[in-house]
Amino acid sequence: MSDHESDEPLTTTHDEVTVEKRFEPDDFPVPAIAFTITSERDEAVTVQLSDTVPDDTPTEDIGFHPDYGAEQWDVEGDAIVFTREFEPHEEFVTVYGLRGTDASDPERFLTEPELSSVDAIEGDSGDDVGSGPGDGPTAESGAAEEAGADVDESTATESDAGADVDESTATESDAGADVDGPAATESDAGAADDDPEGSEAPEATADEGDPSLDIDLPGPDDAVADDPAETDLEDDAGAASDSGASGSAPTATGDEPLAATLADEISEGRVDDADLAELRDALGVDEEGDAQAVLRDVRNNYQSTVDRFDDLAADIGDVRADLAADVEDLRGDLAMVEDDLSADVEDLRDDLTAAEDDLAADTEDLRADLAASEDDLGADVEDLRDDLAATEDDLGADVEDLRDDLAATEDDLGADVEDLRDDLAAAEDDLAADIGDLRDDLADVEAEVTEVTEERIEALEGDVEAVEAELAEVAELRDRLVGALGGMAGAGSSDHQQTTGDATVGGDGADDETGGDDNDAGGTGIDQVD
């Protein structure tokens, strides 16, 4: 495990080629290890980058992105190798993605990358053909270096033929059991009859190292190893030029490599037997034995691919079975939640209806009590007015009686007129004082009646306002419940579970609040309001 911090890139430089390796948790659909490869060379080069992964990492936890050079990765032993041609001053980013437990521990993958080779690409392949026989070992070594592979001179032809076969079958092995058998057989036969370059197929292809993971991601058939085959064919061309091939050997036309042209000529039977024999002698190839080895390796690779496909199909079947069981469990849980929610909604509706009925009854009682209180106050005011009118009438009658008595006294007692006048004046003063007192008393009574009436009216108005506030709260609660129930009824099937959870939470809160209002309303009365 590396002690390197994941936010600091690892940098390696070799022959004016720089590689920066870093962990990218967010830039891709899954966490990924990214490599930024920059060539500062003035000529085109072939770069081979090697990286190691922890031994306990499952192959399905690593995958390559088709947009970031997935087809240029290969597996060699316990390492993964990236091989690509770079133009002068070109920069390229390639990644491999992580998932499972490896994605949570990227430090294990942040080891120092290795630039296995940086080889210049020769611009003119015809120069190789024109080289003399004495240059054979050097040309063969140069071709091997350009391909980025450590190939011994005695085994160069084996890797060449293996690459030819691998190029025709790489995509087929990726697809699992869907392999074009006749095409493979024809390729093998061509190698046996026309091309003496028998070989062993490569031990691993890019697809064998990348069986499953998508970064959004390549399927198993997204990575096809094209470069190794082309490179090995160039090795064939170098070997052929070393053997002193005659002018009848084909030359490259246009942008097609000489090795590819030579391979096409041989496979199509357009190279005469003398040239083929000379090539076989120069390469030291046993036609029959190597062709059989190639065919055997192709069959072994095909059977291995079929076995891996069968294992993968079995794993997929298990996953589908587990997924079906999980879906059934989820459906059962959803049905239970729906049943519970329906019961809660019905209970909530019943509680709301009962609360509305209780509040309506309490409101009617308060209104009846208010009307009765208003009637009682009106009757009391009328009684007070009648008493006042009666008192005024009685006082008026008394005044008239006194005046009559005074007139009679004046008539009967002329001599006492002055005394009577004095007495009368005194009586009038007393009477006026009494009338003033009565008027004051009447004013006090009216003030008391008015004060009592206003106090009772204000108290009743306060009770009415409290009732109206409670009614407003109930109406608001009802609107909220109706809105929640309406939202749940209008939700789509894809959001049904989330809407169900929200309605359940709202239902509990509304149920508690309704219960509280029900208790308050049940105990509300005129005496409690006063």
Short mmCIF file of C-alpha atoms in Angstrom, two decimals:
data_model
loop_
_atom_site.label_atom_id
_atom_site.label_comp_id
_atom_site.label_asym_id
_atom_site.label_seq_id
_atom_site.Cartn_x
_atom_site.Cartn_y
_atom_site.Cartn_z
CA MET A 1 0.00 0.00 0.00
CA SER A 2 1.28 3.43 -0.90
CA ASP A 3 1.71 6.24 1.62
CA HIS A 4 1.15 8.82 -1.11
CA GLU A 5 -1.56 11.43 -0.61
CA SER A 6 -4.33 10.93 -3.20
CA ASP A 7 -4.57 14.64 -4.04
CA GLU A 8 -0.91 14.86 -5.13
CA PRO A 9 -0.02 13.43 -8.57
CA LEU A 10 2.82 10.96 -9.02
CA THR A 11 5.18 12.03 -11.80
CA THR A 12 7.58 9.93 -13.88
CA THR A 13 9.76 11.22 -16.73
CA HIS A 14 11.78 9.19 -19.24
CA ASP A 15 13.25 10.24 -22.61
CA GLU A 16 11.30 13.52 -22.66
CA VAL A 17 8.01 11.75 -21.92
CA THR A 18 6.25 12.65 -18.66
CA VAL A 19 3.50 10.69 -16.91
CA GLU A 20 1.37 12.13 -14.11
CA LYS A 21 -0.69 9.61 -12.16
CA ARG A 22 -3.47 10.79 -9.86
CA PHE A 23 -6.76 9.73 -8.28
CA GLU A 24 -9.91 11.34 -9.74
CA PRO A 25 -12.93 10.68 -7.47
CA ASP A 26 -15.44 12.98 -9.21
CA ASP A 27 -14.42 13.60 -12.84
CA PHE A 28 -15.73 10.24 -14.10
CA PRO A 29 -18.89 8.16 -13.44
CA VAL A 30 -16.88 6.01 -11.01
CA PRO A 31 -13.67 6.82 -9.08
CA ALA A 32 -10.73 6.42 -11.43
CA ILE A 33 -6.94 6.40 -11.63
CA ALA A 34 -5.94 8.88 -14.35
CA PHE A 35 -2.69 9.09 -16.31
CA THR A 36 -1.71 12.25 -18.20
CA ILE A 37 1.03 11.31 -20.69
CA THR A 38 2.89 14.18 -22.37
CA SER A 39 5.51 13.76 -25.09
CA GLU A 40 8.04 16.57 -25.48
CA ARG A 41 9.80 14.73 -28.31
CA ASP A 42 10.15 16.31 -31.75
CA GLU A 43 9.39 13.01 -33.48
CA ALA A 44 6.64 10.41 -33.15
CA VAL A 45 7.32 7.79 -30.49
CA THR A 46 5.76 4.61 -29.17
CA VAL A 47 5.25 4.84 -25.40
CA GLN A 48 4.70 1.82 -23.18
CA LEU A 49 3.48 2.53 -19.65
CA SER A 50 3.34 -0.20 -17.00
CA ASP A 51 1.36 -0.02 -13.76
CA THR A 52 0.73 -2.53 -10.99
CA VAL A 53 -2.46 -3.22 -9.06
CA PRO A 54 -2.81 -4.91 -5.65
CA ASP A 55 -2.75 -8.69 -5.81
CA ASP A 56 -6.11 -9.03 -4.03
CA THR A 57 -7.98 -6.75 -6.46
CA PRO A 58 -10.77 -8.63 -8.31
CA THR A 59 -10.67 -8.19 -12.07
CA GLU A 60 -14.29 -7.03 -12.10
CA ASP A 61 -13.36 -4.05 -9.90
CA ILE A 62 -11.14 -2.51 -12.62
CA GLY A 63 -12.31 -1.25 -16.01
CA PHE A 64 -11.16 0.96 -18.84
CA HIS A 65 -13.03 3.86 -20.43
CA PRO A 66 -13.61 3.57 -24.21
CA ASP A 67 -13.09 7.31 -24.67
CA TYR A 68 -9.76 7.24 -22.84
CA GLY A 69 -7.75 4.57 -24.63
CA ALA A 70 -9.40 1.38 -23.34
CA GLU A 71 -8.26 -0.56 -26.42
CA GLN A 72 -4.62 0.32 -25.73
CA TRP A 73 -4.43 -1.41 -22.33
CA ASP A 74 -3.21 -4.97 -21.97
CA VAL A 75 -2.50 -7.35 -19.11
CA GLU A 76 0.95 -8.83 -18.62
CA GLY A 77 1.25 -11.00 -15.54
CA ASP A 78 0.46 -8.94 -12.45
CA ALA A 79 0.80 -5.63 -14.33
CA ILE A 80 -1.40 -3.68 -16.72
CA VAL A 81 0.36 -2.14 -19.72
CA PHE A 82 -0.64 0.85 -21.84
CA THR A 83 0.93 1.10 -25.31
CA ARG A 84 0.28 3.96 -27.74
CA GLU A 85 1.95 5.98 -30.47
CA PHE A 86 2.37 9.69 -29.71
CA GLU A 87 2.79 12.49 -32.21
CA PRO A 88 5.40 15.17 -31.45
CA HIS A 89 4.43 17.22 -28.37
CA GLU A 90 1.15 15.32 -27.94
CA GLU A 91 -0.67 14.95 -24.61
CA PHE A 92 -3.12 12.13 -23.88
CA VAL A 93 -5.20 11.17 -20.83
CA THR A 94 -6.09 7.55 -20.10
CA VAL A 95 -7.87 6.13 -17.06
CA TYR A 96 -8.96 2.93 -15.42
CA GLY A 97 -11.94 2.95 -13.07
CA LEU A 98 -12.38 1.46 -9.61
CA ARG A 99 -15.47 0.13 -7.91
CA GLY A 100 -16.44 -1.97 -4.92
CA THR A 101 -14.23 -1.77 -1.84
CA ASP A 102 -11.25 -0.70 -3.96
CA ALA A 103 -12.97 2.60 -4.78
CA SER A 104 -12.97 3.51 -1.08
CA ASP A 105 -9.23 2.85 -0.69
CA PRO A 106 -7.52 4.46 -3.71
CA GLU A 107 -4.19 4.82 -1.89
CA ARG A 108 -3.48 1.16 -2.64
CA PHE A 109 -3.34 1.99 -6.35
CA LEU A 110 -1.17 5.11 -6.11
CA THR A 111 2.13 3.39 -6.78
CA GLU A 112 4.86 4.84 -8.96
CA PRO A 113 4.05 4.27 -12.68
CA GLU A 114 6.81 2.93 -14.91
CA LEU A 115 7.63 4.03 -18.45
CA SER A 116 8.74 0.66 -19.82
CA SER A 117 9.91 2.05 -23.13
CA VAL A 118 9.92 5.20 -25.27
CA ASP A 119 10.91 4.31 -28.85
CA ALA A 120 11.08 6.53 -31.88
CA ILE A 121 8.93 5.47 -34.83
CA GLU A 122 10.95 5.09 -38.04
CA GLY A 123 9.42 7.14 -40.84
CA ASP A 124 10.50 5.02 -43.88
CA SER A 125 10.00 1.24 -43.70
CA GLY A 126 11.66 0.77 -47.12
CA ASP A 127 15.04 1.47 -45.57
CA ASP A 128 14.68 -1.68 -43.49
CA VAL A 129 14.05 -3.81 -46.59
CA GLY A 130 17.10 -2.41 -48.32
CA SER A 131 19.45 -3.22 -45.46
CA GLY A 132 21.97 -5.92 -45.99
CA PRO A 133 21.96 -9.39 -44.43
CA GLY A 134 24.69 -8.37 -42.08
CA ASP A 135 22.34 -5.90 -40.45
CA GLY A 136 19.80 -8.57 -39.53
CA PRO A 137 20.29 -8.69 -35.74
CA THR A 138 20.28 -4.90 -35.46
CA ALA A 139 17.13 -4.52 -37.58
CA GLU A 140 15.40 -7.28 -35.69
CA SER A 141 16.29 -5.66 -32.38
CA GLY A 142 15.08 -2.27 -33.63
CA ALA A 143 11.73 -3.72 -34.70
CA ALA A 144 11.31 -5.35 -31.34
CA GLU A 145 12.08 -2.07 -29.55
CA GLU A 146 9.60 -0.16 -31.76
CA ALA A 147 6.87 -2.61 -30.79
CA GLY A 148 7.65 -2.02 -27.12
CA ALA A 149 8.17 -5.73 -26.45
CA ASP A 150 11.17 -7.70 -25.14
CA VAL A 151 11.42 -10.38 -27.81
CA ASP A 152 14.35 -12.75 -28.18
CA GLU A 153 15.67 -13.15 -31.74
CA SER A 154 14.91 -16.84 -31.73
CA THR A 155 11.27 -16.31 -30.69
CA ALA A 156 10.41 -13.11 -32.61
CA THR A 157 8.46 -15.04 -35.24
CA GLU A 158 6.41 -16.79 -32.58
CA SER A 159 5.17 -13.48 -31.16
CA ASP A 160 4.48 -12.26 -34.72
CA ALA A 161 2.22 -15.14 -35.64
CA GLY A 162 0.53 -15.05 -32.25
CA ALA A 163 -0.28 -11.41 -32.76
CA ASP A 164 -1.76 -12.17 -36.20
CA VAL A 165 -4.06 -14.78 -34.73
CA ASP A 166 -4.87 -12.63 -31.70
CA GLU A 167 -5.81 -9.69 -33.96
CA SER A 168 -8.39 -11.80 -35.77
CA THR A 169 -9.83 -13.33 -32.61
CA ALA A 170 -9.52 -10.64 -29.91
CA THR A 171 -12.97 -9.19 -30.51
CA GLU A 172 -14.48 -12.67 -30.76
CA SER A 173 -13.06 -13.71 -27.39
CA ASP A 174 -14.44 -10.51 -25.87
CA ALA A 175 -17.94 -11.39 -27.03
CA GLY A 176 -17.85 -14.67 -25.12
CA ALA A 177 -19.24 -17.66 -27.04
CA ASP A 178 -20.12 -15.71 -30.22
CA VAL A 179 -16.99 -16.65 -32.18
CA ASP A 180 -16.78 -17.04 -35.95
CA GLY A 181 -15.32 -20.52 -36.11
CA PRO A 182 -14.74 -20.73 -39.87
CA ALA A 183 -12.95 -17.39 -39.94
CA ALA A 184 -10.60 -18.50 -37.19
CA THR A 185 -9.94 -21.81 -38.93
CA GLU A 186 -9.25 -20.05 -42.21
CA SER A 187 -6.78 -17.74 -40.50
CA ASP A 188 -5.05 -20.71 -38.90
CA ALA A 189 -4.92 -22.55 -42.19
CA GLY A 190 -3.47 -19.53 -43.94
CA ALA A 191 -0.78 -19.33 -41.32
CA ALA A 192 0.03 -23.02 -41.80
CA ASP A 193 0.01 -23.08 -45.61
CA ASP A 194 1.32 -19.69 -46.67
CA ASP A 195 2.96 -18.10 -43.65
CA PRO A 196 5.54 -20.28 -41.91
CA GLU A 197 5.56 -17.99 -38.94
CA GLY A 198 3.89 -20.21 -36.34
CA SER A 199 3.62 -18.89 -32.83
CA GLU A 200 2.06 -19.03 -29.48
CA ALA A 201 -0.84 -16.66 -28.91
CA PRO A 202 -0.29 -13.93 -26.32
CA GLU A 203 -0.94 -15.00 -22.78
CA ALA A 204 -3.46 -12.25 -22.18
CA THR A 205 -5.30 -9.62 -24.21
CA ALA A 206 -6.67 -6.28 -23.17
CA ASP A 207 -10.11 -7.81 -22.84
CA GLU A 208 -8.97 -10.68 -20.64
CA GLY A 209 -7.70 -8.11 -18.18
CA ASP A 210 -10.93 -6.14 -18.42
CA PRO A 211 -13.86 -8.56 -18.18
CA SER A 212 -16.66 -6.49 -16.74
CA LEU A 213 -16.30 -3.04 -15.26
CA ASP A 214 -17.95 -0.08 -16.99
CA ILE A 215 -16.84 3.44 -16.29
CA ASP A 216 -19.90 4.30 -18.28
CA LEU A 217 -18.16 2.31 -19.33
CA PRO A 218 -16.70 -0.20 -21.81
CA GLY A 219 -18.34 -3.57 -22.13
CA PRO A 220 -16.19 -6.64 -22.52
CA ASP A 221 -15.96 -6.10 -26.28
CA ASP A 222 -14.83 -2.46 -26.17
CA ALA A 223 -11.10 -3.18 -25.87
CA VAL A 224 -9.47 -4.80 -28.90
CA ALA A 225 -5.70 -5.11 -28.92
CA ASP A 226 -4.70 -3.78 -32.33
CA ASP A 227 -1.24 -2.40 -31.68
CA PRO A 228 0.55 -5.66 -30.67
CA ALA A 229 -0.44 -7.37 -33.92
CA GLU A 230 0.73 -4.46 -36.04
CA THR A 231 3.96 -4.22 -34.07
CA ASP A 232 4.70 -7.93 -34.41
CA LEU A 233 4.07 -7.77 -38.12
CA GLU A 234 6.72 -5.07 -38.29
CA ASP A 235 9.03 -7.53 -36.51
CA ASP A 236 8.25 -9.98 -39.31
CA ALA A 237 9.24 -7.36 -41.87
CA GLY A 238 12.51 -6.72 -40.06
CA ALA A 239 13.28 -10.43 -39.93
CA ALA A 240 12.42 -10.80 -43.59
CA SER A 241 14.74 -7.95 -44.56
CA ASP A 242 17.52 -9.54 -42.48
CA SER A 243 17.23 -12.75 -44.45
CA GLY A 244 18.12 -10.92 -47.67
CA ALA A 245 14.68 -11.11 -49.27
CA SER A 246 14.70 -10.57 -53.03
CA GLY A 247 13.13 -7.66 -54.88
CA SER A 248 9.97 -9.76 -55.37
CA ALA A 249 8.96 -9.11 -51.75
CA PRO A 250 6.17 -6.50 -51.59
CA THR A 251 6.87 -2.95 -50.53
CA ALA A 252 4.67 -0.60 -48.47
CA THR A 253 2.23 1.53 -50.42
CA GLY A 254 0.76 4.75 -49.08
CA ASP A 255 0.47 4.80 -45.29
CA GLU A 256 0.23 0.98 -44.88
CA PRO A 257 3.20 -0.49 -42.94
CA LEU A 258 5.56 -2.80 -44.80
CA ALA A 259 4.91 -5.60 -42.32
CA ALA A 260 1.14 -5.43 -42.90
CA THR A 261 1.67 -5.46 -46.68
CA LEU A 262 4.01 -8.45 -46.41
CA ALA A 263 1.51 -10.33 -44.24
CA ASP A 264 -1.31 -9.62 -46.71
CA GLU A 265 0.82 -10.83 -49.64
CA ILE A 266 1.74 -14.04 -47.83
CA SER A 267 -1.83 -14.77 -46.66
CA GLU A 268 -3.20 -14.20 -50.18
CA GLY A 269 -0.61 -16.53 -51.74
CA ARG A 270 1.06 -13.88 -53.87
CA VAL A 271 4.60 -14.65 -52.62
CA ASP A 272 6.34 -17.41 -54.55
CA ASP A 273 7.59 -20.55 -52.86
CA ALA A 274 11.25 -19.59 -53.20
CA ASP A 275 10.73 -16.37 -51.26
CA LEU A 276 8.67 -18.20 -48.64
CA ALA A 277 11.35 -20.82 -48.24
CA GLU A 278 14.00 -18.16 -47.90
CA LEU A 279 11.90 -16.39 -45.25
CA ARG A 280 11.42 -19.68 -43.36
CA ASP A 281 15.12 -20.41 -43.41
CA ALA A 282 16.02 -16.91 -42.27
CA LEU A 283 13.48 -16.99 -39.45
CA GLY A 284 14.23 -20.56 -38.43
CA VAL A 285 10.56 -21.56 -38.56
CA ASP A 286 9.26 -25.12 -38.59
CA GLU A 287 6.11 -24.64 -40.68
CA GLU A 288 4.09 -27.63 -39.60
CA GLY A 289 4.99 -27.59 -35.91
CA ASP A 290 4.48 -23.88 -35.38
CA ALA A 291 1.22 -23.83 -37.32
CA GLN A 292 -0.11 -26.62 -35.12
CA ALA A 293 1.02 -24.71 -32.04
CA VAL A 294 -0.82 -21.63 -33.26
CA LEU A 295 -3.97 -23.64 -33.86
CA ARG A 296 -3.67 -25.29 -30.45
CA ASP A 297 -3.23 -21.94 -28.71
CA VAL A 298 -6.18 -20.46 -30.56
CA ARG A 299 -8.36 -23.37 -29.50
CA ASN A 300 -7.15 -23.11 -25.90
CA ASN A 301 -7.85 -19.38 -25.86
CA TYR A 302 -11.28 -19.98 -27.36
CA GLN A 303 -12.14 -22.63 -24.75
CA SER A 304 -10.86 -20.38 -21.94
CA THR A 305 -13.03 -17.56 -23.24
CA VAL A 306 -16.08 -19.83 -23.42
CA ASP A 307 -15.45 -21.01 -19.86
CA ARG A 308 -15.17 -17.42 -18.63
CA PHE A 309 -18.37 -16.57 -20.46
CA ASP A 310 -20.17 -19.53 -18.83
CA ASP A 311 -18.97 -18.42 -15.39
CA LEU A 312 -20.09 -14.89 -16.12
CA ALA A 313 -23.50 -16.12 -17.30
CA ALA A 314 -23.88 -18.15 -14.09
CA ASP A 315 -22.98 -15.11 -12.01
CA ILE A 316 -25.49 -13.03 -13.95
CA GLY A 317 -28.17 -15.65 -13.31
CA ASP A 318 -27.44 -15.57 -9.57
CA VAL A 319 -27.57 -11.78 -9.57
CA ARG A 320 -30.87 -11.83 -11.43
CA ALA A 321 -32.33 -14.32 -8.97
CA ASP A 322 -31.20 -12.23 -6.01
CA LEU A 323 -32.56 -9.12 -7.68
CA ALA A 324 -35.92 -10.80 -8.30
CA ALA A 325 -36.12 -11.82 -4.64
CA ASP A 326 -35.24 -8.29 -3.54
CA VAL A 327 -37.91 -6.89 -5.85
CA GLU A 328 -40.52 -9.23 -4.42
CA ASP A 329 -39.53 -8.26 -0.86
CA LEU A 330 -39.70 -4.61 -1.83
CA ARG A 331 -43.15 -5.09 -3.33
CA GLY A 332 -44.34 -6.79 -0.14
CA ASP A 333 -42.94 -4.00 2.01
CA LEU A 334 -44.54 -1.42 -0.27
CA ALA A 335 -47.92 -3.16 0.00
CA MET A 336 -47.63 -3.17 3.81
CA VAL A 337 -46.72 0.52 3.82
CA GLU A 338 -49.67 1.30 1.55
CA ASP A 339 -52.04 -0.64 3.83
CA ASP A 340 -50.71 1.13 6.93
CA LEU A 341 -50.94 4.47 5.20
CA SER A 342 -54.52 3.82 4.10
CA ALA A 343 -55.49 2.93 7.67
CA ASP A 344 -53.76 6.04 9.02
CA VAL A 345 -55.51 8.22 6.46
CA GLU A 346 -58.91 6.78 7.34
CA ASP A 347 -58.26 7.30 11.06
CA LEU A 348 -57.13 10.83 10.36
CA ARG A 349 -60.26 11.53 8.36
CA ASP A 350 -62.46 10.16 11.14
CA ASP A 351 -60.64 12.27 13.75
CA LEU A 352 -60.95 15.36 11.57
CA THR A 353 -64.65 14.78 11.03
CA ALA A 354 -65.22 14.29 14.77
CA ALA A 355 -63.22 17.44 15.57
CA GLU A 356 -65.22 19.46 13.05
CA ASP A 357 -68.49 18.17 14.50
CA ASP A 358 -67.40 19.00 18.07
CA LEU A 359 -66.28 22.48 17.09
CA ALA A 360 -69.50 23.11 15.21
CA ALA A 361 -71.53 22.07 18.28
CA ASP A 362 -69.44 24.27 20.60
CA THR A 363 -69.85 27.19 18.21
CA GLU A 364 -73.62 26.81 18.15
CA ASP A 365 -73.70 26.65 21.96
CA LEU A 366 -71.64 29.83 22.22
CA ARG A 367 -73.86 31.61 19.75
CA ALA A 368 -76.98 30.55 21.66
CA ASP A 369 -75.46 31.70 24.98
CA LEU A 370 -74.52 35.03 23.42
CA ALA A 371 -78.02 35.56 22.06
CA ALA A 372 -79.53 34.72 25.47
CA SER A 373 -77.16 37.13 27.22
CA GLU A 374 -78.06 39.89 24.78
CA ASP A 375 -81.77 39.25 25.39
CA ASP A 376 -81.29 39.37 29.18
CA LEU A 377 -79.36 42.63 28.98
CA GLY A 378 -82.02 44.16 26.74
CA ALA A 379 -84.74 43.21 29.22
CA ASP A 380 -82.77 44.71 32.13
CA VAL A 381 -82.30 47.98 30.24
CA GLU A 382 -86.01 48.16 29.44
CA ASP A 383 -86.89 47.53 33.10
CA LEU A 384 -84.57 50.34 34.21
CA ARG A 385 -86.11 52.69 31.70
CA ASP A 386 -89.61 51.82 32.89
CA ASP A 387 -88.60 52.39 36.53
CA LEU A 388 -87.15 55.78 35.63
CA ALA A 389 -90.27 56.83 33.78
CA ALA A 390 -92.44 55.73 36.71
CA THR A 391 -90.29 57.70 39.14
CA GLU A 392 -90.55 60.83 37.01
CA ASP A 393 -94.32 60.43 36.81
CA ASP A 394 -94.58 60.03 40.57
CA LEU A 395 -92.46 63.13 41.16
CA GLY A 396 -94.58 65.16 38.74
CA ALA A 397 -97.74 64.10 40.53
CA ASP A 398 -96.26 65.05 43.89
CA VAL A 399 -95.35 68.52 42.58
CA GLU A 400 -98.82 69.06 41.29
CA ASP A 401 -100.29 67.94 44.59
CA LEU A 402 -98.07 70.35 46.47
CA ARG A 403 -99.08 73.18 44.21
CA ASP A 404 -102.74 72.38 44.74
CA ASP A 405 -102.24 72.24 48.46
CA LEU A 406 -100.42 75.55 48.33
CA ALA A 407 -103.20 77.24 46.42
CA ALA A 408 -105.77 75.92 48.89
CA THR A 409 -103.66 77.05 51.78
CA GLU A 410 -103.32 80.50 50.26
CA ASP A 411 -107.03 80.71 49.82
CA ASP A 412 -107.78 79.43 53.29
CA LEU A 413 -104.98 81.17 55.13
CA GLY A 414 -104.45 84.57 53.57
CA ALA A 415 -102.71 85.77 56.65
CA ASP A 416 -100.24 83.01 56.50
CA VAL A 417 -99.49 83.57 52.87
CA GLU A 418 -96.08 84.94 53.50
CA ASP A 419 -95.27 82.14 55.86
CA LEU A 420 -96.58 79.66 53.43
CA ARG A 421 -94.65 81.29 50.66
CA ASP A 422 -91.56 80.96 52.75
CA ASP A 423 -92.48 77.41 53.54
CA LEU A 424 -93.27 76.85 49.90
CA ALA A 425 -89.97 78.30 48.84
CA ALA A 426 -88.25 76.08 51.34
CA ALA A 427 -90.29 73.14 50.18
CA GLU A 428 -89.43 73.93 46.58
CA ASP A 429 -85.78 74.12 47.49
CA ASP A 430 -86.00 70.81 49.28
CA LEU A 431 -87.93 69.36 46.40
CA ALA A 432 -85.38 70.64 43.91
CA ALA A 433 -82.63 69.12 45.99
CA ASP A 434 -84.52 65.85 46.12
CA ILE A 435 -85.07 65.98 42.38
CA GLY A 436 -81.34 66.64 41.87
CA ASP A 437 -80.51 63.73 44.10
CA LEU A 438 -82.94 61.54 42.20
CA ARG A 439 -81.43 62.63 38.92
CA ASP A 440 -77.94 61.91 40.23
CA ASP A 441 -79.10 58.52 41.41
CA LEU A 442 -80.70 57.93 38.01
CA ALA A 443 -77.47 58.93 36.25
CA ASP A 444 -75.47 56.60 38.50
CA VAL A 445 -77.88 53.77 37.75
CA GLU A 446 -77.65 54.43 34.01
CA ALA A 447 -73.82 54.55 34.22
CA GLU A 448 -73.71 51.28 36.15
CA VAL A 449 -76.10 49.65 33.69
CA THR A 450 -74.05 50.92 30.75
CA GLU A 451 -70.76 49.75 32.32
CA VAL A 452 -72.13 46.32 33.16
CA THR A 453 -73.60 46.01 29.68
CA GLU A 454 -70.35 47.03 27.98
CA GLU A 455 -68.27 44.70 30.14
CA ARG A 456 -70.50 41.74 29.35
CA ILE A 457 -70.56 42.63 25.68
CA GLU A 458 -66.75 42.93 25.61
CA ALA A 459 -66.42 39.60 27.40
CA LEU A 460 -68.76 37.97 24.91
CA GLU A 461 -66.91 39.55 22.00
CA GLY A 462 -63.62 38.18 23.40
CA ASP A 463 -65.21 34.74 23.64
CA VAL A 464 -66.42 35.04 20.05
CA GLU A 465 -62.94 36.08 18.85
CA ALA A 466 -61.35 33.13 20.69
CA VAL A 467 -63.85 30.78 19.07
CA GLU A 468 -63.21 32.31 15.66
CA ALA A 469 -59.42 31.88 16.17
CA GLU A 470 -59.93 28.22 17.05
CA LEU A 471 -62.12 27.84 13.97
CA ALA A 472 -59.38 29.44 11.82
CA GLU A 473 -56.79 27.02 13.23
CA VAL A 474 -59.07 24.08 12.50
CA ALA A 475 -59.69 25.38 8.98
CA GLU A 476 -55.93 25.74 8.43
CA LEU A 477 -55.35 22.21 9.73
CA ARG A 478 -58.09 20.92 7.46
CA ASP A 479 -56.57 22.70 4.43
CA ARG A 480 -53.15 21.25 5.18
CA LEU A 481 -54.54 17.74 5.49
CA VAL A 482 -56.60 18.12 2.32
CA GLY A 483 -53.49 19.42 0.49
CA ALA A 484 -51.37 16.51 1.73
CA LEU A 485 -54.03 13.97 0.77
CA GLY A 486 -54.53 15.62 -2.61
CA GLY A 487 -50.77 15.63 -3.34
CA MET A 488 -50.57 11.96 -2.48
CA ALA A 489 -53.48 11.13 -4.78
CA GLY A 490 -51.93 13.07 -7.71
CA ALA A 491 -48.40 11.66 -7.48
CA GLY A 492 -47.11 9.37 -10.25
CA SER A 493 -46.32 5.70 -9.82
CA SER A 494 -42.53 6.33 -9.96
CA ASP A 495 -42.70 8.73 -6.95
CA HIS A 496 -45.33 6.76 -5.06
CA GLN A 497 -43.05 5.48 -2.34
CA GLN A 498 -41.55 8.91 -1.51
CA THR A 499 -45.01 10.56 -1.50
CA THR A 500 -46.21 7.78 0.74
CA GLY A 501 -43.46 8.52 3.27
CA ASP A 502 -44.21 12.26 3.29
CA ALA A 503 -47.95 11.72 3.70
CA THR A 504 -47.31 9.33 6.57
CA VAL A 505 -45.20 11.87 8.45
CA GLY A 506 -47.73 14.62 7.82
CA GLY A 507 -50.51 12.35 8.91
CA ASP A 508 -48.89 11.68 12.30
CA GLY A 509 -48.35 15.37 13.02
CA ALA A 510 -51.85 16.29 11.92
CA ASP A 511 -53.28 13.47 14.00
CA ASP A 512 -51.56 14.74 17.15
CA GLU A 513 -52.64 18.31 16.51
CA THR A 514 -56.20 17.25 15.78
CA GLY A 515 -56.27 15.22 18.92
CA GLY A 516 -55.20 18.27 20.94
CA ASP A 517 -57.88 20.46 19.34
CA ASP A 518 -60.46 17.78 19.97
CA ASN A 519 -59.69 17.74 23.69
CA ASP A 520 -59.76 21.54 23.90
CA ALA A 521 -62.99 21.78 21.96
CA GLY A 522 -64.62 19.05 23.99
CA GLY A 523 -63.99 21.01 27.22
CA THR A 524 -64.97 24.46 25.87
CA GLY A 525 -68.09 26.18 27.22
CA ILE A 526 -69.40 29.59 28.26
CA ASP A 527 -68.25 29.19 31.87
CA GLN A 528 -64.72 28.25 30.68
CA VAL A 529 -64.58 31.28 28.34
CA ASP A 530 -65.70 33.63 31.17
#
